[in-house]
PDB file of C-alpha atoms in Angstrom:
ATOM      1  CA  MET A   1    -149.042  25.188  49.821  1.00 89.00           C
ATOM      2  CA  ASN A   2    -147.498  26.271  52.975  1.00 92.00           C
ATOM      3  CA  PHE A   3    -144.707  25.475  54.934  1.00 92.00           C
ATOM      4  CA  GLN A   4    -146.687  23.505  58.346  1.00 94.00           C
ATOM      5  CA  GLN A   5    -148.306  21.315  54.939  1.00 95.00           C
ATOM      6  CA  LEU A   6    -144.425  20.765  53.582  1.00 95.00           C
ATOM      7  CA  ARG A   7    -143.233  19.818  57.221  1.00 95.00           C
ATOM      8  CA  SER A   8    -146.262  17.286  57.592  1.00 96.00           C
ATOM      9  CA  ILE A   9    -145.087  15.529  54.110  1.00 96.00           C
ATOM     10  CA  ARG A  10    -141.473  15.391  55.516  1.00 95.00           C
ATOM     11  CA  GLU A  11    -141.654  14.468  59.074  1.00 95.00           C
ATOM     12  CA  THR A  12    -144.303  11.448  58.033  1.00 96.00           C
ATOM     13  CA  VAL A  13    -141.841   9.815  56.428  1.00 96.00           C
ATOM     14  CA  ARG A  14    -139.310  10.523  58.431  1.00 94.00           C
ATOM     15  CA  CYS A  15    -141.463   8.922  61.401  1.00 95.00           C
ATOM     16  CA  GLY A  16    -142.648   5.724  59.058  1.00 95.00           C
ATOM     17  CA  PHE A  17    -146.079   6.887  58.283  1.00 96.00           C
ATOM     18  CA  ASN A  18    -147.352   7.298  61.755  1.00 95.00           C
ATOM     19  CA  LEU A  19    -149.225  10.400  62.281  1.00 95.00           C
ATOM     20  CA  THR A  20    -149.316  10.279  66.347  1.00 95.00           C
ATOM     21  CA  GLU A  21    -145.682  10.370  66.148  1.00 96.00           C
ATOM     22  CA  VAL A  22    -145.520  13.049  63.255  1.00 95.00           C
ATOM     23  CA  ALA A  23    -147.947  15.277  65.244  1.00 96.00           C
ATOM     24  CA  ALA A  24    -145.891  15.010  68.645  1.00 95.00           C
ATOM     25  CA  MET A  25    -143.161  16.245  66.412  1.00 93.00           C
ATOM     26  CA  LEU A  26    -144.712  18.844  65.083  1.00 94.00           C
ATOM     27  CA  HIS A  27    -146.796  19.705  68.172  1.00 94.00           C
ATOM     28  CA  THR A  28    -150.032  19.589  66.790  1.00 95.00           C
ATOM     29  CA  SER A  29    -152.994  17.130  66.612  1.00 95.00           C
ATOM     30  CA  GLN A  30    -152.991  14.044  64.456  1.00 95.00           C
ATOM     31  CA  PRO A  31    -156.401  15.341  62.959  1.00 95.00           C
ATOM     32  CA  GLY A  32    -154.519  18.530  61.838  1.00 95.00           C
ATOM     33  CA  VAL A  33    -151.752  16.741  60.452  1.00 96.00           C
ATOM     34  CA  SER A  34    -153.983  14.408  58.448  1.00 95.00           C
ATOM     35  CA  ARG A  35    -155.994  17.714  57.423  1.00 96.00           C
ATOM     36  CA  GLN A  36    -152.600  19.161  56.349  1.00 95.00           C
ATOM     37  CA  ILE A  37    -151.828  16.138  53.881  1.00 96.00           C
ATOM     38  CA  ARG A  38    -155.307  16.384  52.616  1.00 96.00           C
ATOM     39  CA  GLU A  39    -155.110  19.939  51.641  1.00 96.00           C
ATOM     40  CA  LEU A  40    -151.775  19.388  49.923  1.00 96.00           C
ATOM     41  CA  GLU A  41    -152.736  16.329  47.969  1.00 96.00           C
ATOM     42  CA  GLN A  42    -155.992  18.095  46.676  1.00 96.00           C
ATOM     43  CA  GLU A  43    -153.800  21.234  45.894  1.00 95.00           C
ATOM     44  CA  LEU A  44    -151.183  19.419  43.998  1.00 95.00           C
ATOM     45  CA  GLY A  45    -153.866  16.867  42.367  1.00 96.00           C
ATOM     46  CA  VAL A  46    -151.789  13.720  43.419  1.00 96.00           C
ATOM     47  CA  GLU A  47    -152.008  11.524  45.799  1.00 96.00           C
ATOM     48  CA  ILE A  48    -148.274  11.598  47.938  1.00 97.00           C
ATOM     49  CA  PHE A  49    -148.980   8.516  50.005  1.00 97.00           C
ATOM     50  CA  ALA A  50    -150.484   4.970  49.628  1.00 96.00           C
ATOM     51  CA  ARG A  51    -153.274   4.057  51.993  1.00 95.00           C
ATOM     52  CA  ALA A  52    -154.547   1.028  53.605  1.00 94.00           C
ATOM     53  CA  GLY A  53    -157.853   2.605  54.616  1.00 91.00           C
ATOM     54  CA  LYS A  54    -157.284   5.479  56.724  1.00 88.00           C
ATOM     55  CA  ARG A  55    -153.499   4.623  57.482  1.00 93.00           C
ATOM     56  CA  LEU A  56    -150.607   5.440  55.772  1.00 95.00           C
ATOM     57  CA  THR A  57    -148.576   2.860  54.168  1.00 95.00           C
ATOM     58  CA  GLY A  58    -145.747   4.598  52.174  1.00 96.00           C
ATOM     59  CA  LEU A  59    -145.326   7.027  49.303  1.00 97.00           C
ATOM     60  CA  THR A  60    -147.033   6.738  45.930  1.00 97.00           C
ATOM     61  CA  ALA A  61    -145.259   7.282  42.556  1.00 97.00           C
ATOM     62  CA  PRO A  62    -145.790  10.933  42.655  1.00 96.00           C
ATOM     63  CA  GLY A  63    -144.827  11.214  46.624  1.00 96.00           C
ATOM     64  CA  ALA A  64    -141.450   9.943  45.910  1.00 96.00           C
ATOM     65  CA  THR A  65    -140.920  12.397  43.105  1.00 96.00           C
ATOM     66  CA  LEU A  66    -142.076  15.298  45.351  1.00 96.00           C
ATOM     67  CA  LEU A  67    -140.273  14.674  48.729  1.00 95.00           C
ATOM     68  CA  PRO A  68    -136.984  15.468  47.823  1.00 94.00           C
ATOM     69  CA  ILE A  69    -138.406  18.470  46.166  1.00 94.00           C
ATOM     70  CA  VAL A  70    -140.303  19.326  49.697  1.00 94.00           C
ATOM     71  CA  GLU A  71    -137.013  18.701  51.503  1.00 92.00           C
ATOM     72  CA  ARG A  72    -135.174  20.930  49.061  1.00 91.00           C
ATOM     73  CA  MET A  73    -137.812  23.602  49.701  1.00 92.00           C
ATOM     74  CA  LEU A  74    -137.137  23.594  53.243  1.00 91.00           C
ATOM     75  CA  LEU A  75    -133.893  23.307  53.501  1.00 89.00           C
ATOM     76  CA  GLU A  76    -133.671  26.516  51.262  1.00 89.00           C
ATOM     77  CA  ALA A  77    -136.291  28.415  53.586  1.00 89.00           C
ATOM     78  CA  GLU A  78    -133.751  27.198  56.464  1.00 86.00           C
ATOM     79  CA  ASN A  79    -130.495  28.044  54.121  1.00 84.00           C
ATOM     80  CA  LEU A  80    -132.594  31.682  53.770  1.00 87.00           C
ATOM     81  CA  ARG A  81    -133.377  32.488  57.567  1.00 84.00           C
ATOM     82  CA  ARG A  82    -129.743  31.213  58.731  1.00 81.00           C
ATOM     83  CA  ALA A  83    -128.664  34.165  55.845  1.00 80.00           C
ATOM     84  CA  GLY A  84    -130.299  36.528  57.725  1.00 80.00           C
ATOM     85  CA  GLN A  85    -128.730  35.653  60.767  1.00 77.00           C
ATOM     86  CA  ASP A  86    -125.439  36.940  59.434  1.00 69.00           C
ATOM     87  CA  PHE A  87    -127.187  40.400  59.365  1.00 64.00           C
ATOM     88  CA  ILE A  88    -128.365  40.155  63.364  1.00 66.00           C
ATOM     89  CA  SER A  89    -125.496  42.245  64.409  1.00 60.00           C
ATOM     90  CA  ARG A  90    -125.736  44.655  61.628  1.00 62.00           C
ATOM     91  CA  SER A  91    -128.940  46.992  61.360  1.00 62.00           C
ATOM     92  CA  ASP A  92    -128.425  46.992  57.250  1.00 72.00           C
ATOM     93  CA  GLY A  93    -127.074  45.018  54.388  1.00 78.00           C
ATOM     94  CA  ARG A  94    -127.679  43.486  51.227  1.00 84.00           C
ATOM     95  CA  LEU A  95    -128.983  39.683  50.124  1.00 89.00           C
ATOM     96  CA  SER A  96    -129.743  38.464  46.939  1.00 91.00           C
ATOM     97  CA  VAL A  97    -131.539  35.379  46.191  1.00 93.00           C
ATOM     98  CA  ALA A  98    -132.059  33.837  42.701  1.00 93.00           C
ATOM     99  CA  ALA A  99    -134.868  31.338  42.219  1.00 91.00           C
ATOM    100  CA  THR A 100    -136.861  29.793  39.657  1.00 91.00           C
ATOM    101  CA  HIS A 101    -140.357  30.723  39.115  1.00 87.00           C
ATOM    102  CA  SER A 102    -142.056  28.129  40.827  1.00 85.00           C
ATOM    103  CA  GLN A 103    -139.884  28.807  44.525  1.00 87.00           C
ATOM    104  CA  ALA A 104    -140.263  32.450  43.959  1.00 86.00           C
ATOM    105  CA  ARG A 105    -144.063  32.283  43.506  1.00 87.00           C
ATOM    106  CA  TYR A 106    -144.658  29.232  45.835  1.00 84.00           C
ATOM    107  CA  ALA A 107    -142.049  28.350  48.725  1.00 82.00           C
ATOM    108  CA  LEU A 108    -140.468  32.362  48.906  1.00 89.00           C
ATOM    109  CA  PRO A 109    -143.393  34.777  49.679  1.00 89.00           C
ATOM    110  CA  HIS A 110    -143.932  33.867  53.484  1.00 88.00           C
ATOM    111  CA  VAL A 111    -140.038  33.393  53.949  1.00 88.00           C
ATOM    112  CA  VAL A 112    -139.371  36.937  52.417  1.00 90.00           C
ATOM    113  CA  ARG A 113    -142.252  38.450  54.417  1.00 90.00           C
ATOM    114  CA  ASP A 114    -141.018  37.335  57.719  1.00 89.00           C
ATOM    115  CA  PHE A 115    -137.552  37.959  56.717  1.00 88.00           C
ATOM    116  CA  ARG A 116    -138.508  41.709  55.764  1.00 87.00           C
ATOM    117  CA  ALA A 117    -140.252  41.828  59.345  1.00 89.00           C
ATOM    118  CA  LEU A 118    -137.257  40.640  61.286  1.00 85.00           C
ATOM    119  CA  PHE A 119    -134.518  42.938  59.134  1.00 83.00           C
ATOM    120  CA  PRO A 120    -136.513  45.888  57.794  1.00 87.00           C
ATOM    121  CA  GLN A 121    -132.727  47.478  57.171  1.00 84.00           C
ATOM    122  CA  VAL A 122    -131.503  44.639  55.028  1.00 85.00           C
ATOM    123  CA  THR A 123    -132.412  45.298  50.934  1.00 88.00           C
ATOM    124  CA  LEU A 124    -133.470  42.226  49.956  1.00 89.00           C
ATOM    125  CA  HIS A 125    -132.809  41.489  45.683  1.00 91.00           C
ATOM    126  CA  LEU A 126    -134.733  38.798  44.517  1.00 92.00           C
ATOM    127  CA  HIS A 127    -134.079  37.455  40.885  1.00 92.00           C
ATOM    128  CA  GLN A 128    -135.682  35.426  39.003  1.00 92.00           C
ATOM    129  CA  GLY A 129    -134.770  32.773  36.152  1.00 91.00           C
ATOM    130  CA  THR A 130    -134.148  29.109  34.923  1.00 90.00           C
ATOM    131  CA  PRO A 131    -132.116  26.526  37.187  1.00 89.00           C
ATOM    132  CA  LYS A 132    -129.437  27.806  34.557  1.00 88.00           C
ATOM    133  CA  GLN A 133    -129.447  31.206  35.130  1.00 90.00           C
ATOM    134  CA  VAL A 134    -129.614  30.799  39.190  1.00 90.00           C
ATOM    135  CA  ALA A 135    -126.209  28.803  38.966  1.00 88.00           C
ATOM    136  CA  GLU A 136    -124.657  31.655  36.577  1.00 89.00           C
ATOM    137  CA  MET A 137    -126.067  34.099  39.226  1.00 89.00           C
ATOM    138  CA  LEU A 138    -124.259  31.913  41.965  1.00 88.00           C
ATOM    139  CA  LEU A 139    -121.477  31.723  39.750  1.00 85.00           C
ATOM    140  CA  THR A 140    -120.681  35.173  39.421  1.00 83.00           C
ATOM    141  CA  GLY A 141    -121.645  36.569  42.719  1.00 83.00           C
ATOM    142  CA  GLU A 142    -125.012  38.096  41.850  1.00 89.00           C
ATOM    143  CA  ALA A 143    -126.811  35.983  44.158  1.00 91.00           C
ATOM    144  CA  ASP A 144    -126.056  35.147  47.622  1.00 89.00           C
ATOM    145  CA  ILE A 145    -128.448  32.231  47.784  1.00 89.00           C
ATOM    146  CA  GLY A 146    -129.873  30.324  44.717  1.00 89.00           C
ATOM    147  CA  ILE A 147    -133.149  28.047  44.937  1.00 88.00           C
ATOM    148  CA  ALA A 148    -133.749  26.027  42.039  1.00 82.00           C
ATOM    149  CA  THR A 149    -135.451  22.669  41.394  1.00 71.00           C
ATOM    150  CA  GLU A 150    -133.317  19.579  40.768  1.00 60.00           C
ATOM    151  CA  ALA A 151    -132.383  20.679  37.098  1.00 57.00           C
ATOM    152  CA  LEU A 152    -129.983  22.508  39.039  1.00 53.00           C
ATOM    153  CA  ALA A 153    -127.758  19.447  39.942  1.00 52.00           C
ATOM    154  CA  ARG A 154    -127.562  19.196  35.743  1.00 55.00           C
ATOM    155  CA  GLN A 155    -125.721  22.609  35.934  1.00 51.00           C
ATOM    156  CA  PRO A 156    -122.003  23.053  36.107  1.00 50.00           C
ATOM    157  CA  VAL A 157    -122.739  23.927  39.518  1.00 43.00           C
ATOM    158  CA  GLY A 158    -123.603  20.519  40.504  1.00 40.00           C
ATOM    159  CA  LEU A 159    -125.272  19.744  43.904  1.00 38.00           C
ATOM    160  CA  CYS A 160    -123.016  22.674  45.514  1.00 41.00           C
ATOM    161  CA  ALA A 161    -123.763  25.869  44.406  1.00 39.00           C
ATOM    162  CA  TRP A 162    -120.477  28.434  45.015  1.00 37.00           C
ATOM    163  CA  ALA A 163    -121.965  31.758  46.049  1.00 36.00           C
ATOM    164  CA  ARG A 164    -119.926  34.468  47.858  1.00 35.00           C
ATOM    165  CA  ARG A 165    -120.198  33.610  50.992  1.00 38.00           C
ATOM    166  CA  GLY A 166    -119.723  29.824  50.349  1.00 38.00           C
ATOM    167  CA  CYS A 167    -120.956  26.640  49.517  1.00 36.00           C
ATOM    168  CA  ILE A 168    -124.856  25.922  50.126  1.00 39.00           C
ATOM    169  CA  ARG A 169    -125.245  22.311  50.151  1.00 36.00           C
ATOM    170  CA  MET A 170    -128.728  21.245  48.610  1.00 37.00           C
ATOM    171  CA  GLN A 171    -129.438  18.086  50.683  1.00 34.00           C
ATOM    172  CA  ARG A 172    -130.101  17.066  54.393  1.00 29.00           C
TER     173      ARG A 172
END
């Protein structure tokens, strides 16, 4: 699983399932977008899109369930990049990220690698926990950023995770 696959899924829905438009939006080819979608579907073991022949016609039930997760993952990756921008004017600092096991294992490795390359003097602390523990780390200030599944919305924090730096909204 990679961010290009996730972007392909999100943009396919945003572009009304028109892969030519998606390819233009992502600056790639239509066969490349199709390949990204197929590879993610194979990795997850479910069809994300309904098809009529080779044409995508909508989201399947699993696709409708996965789409909000994909959007949150991409949003949180952007939030992580933005948090890094706070450190641009400084050569050192500390950033604490709390995440659930799935996000820590599948969504964060590439982002963390890129972050470390851009900000080698920033000490990055990664914490792993349940959605409830992630919410608690944000509330106590132990973490600056929290990345969790939709279960975080059921925590007292709601859809807004209050961290020392303010509120990180988990929506488009």
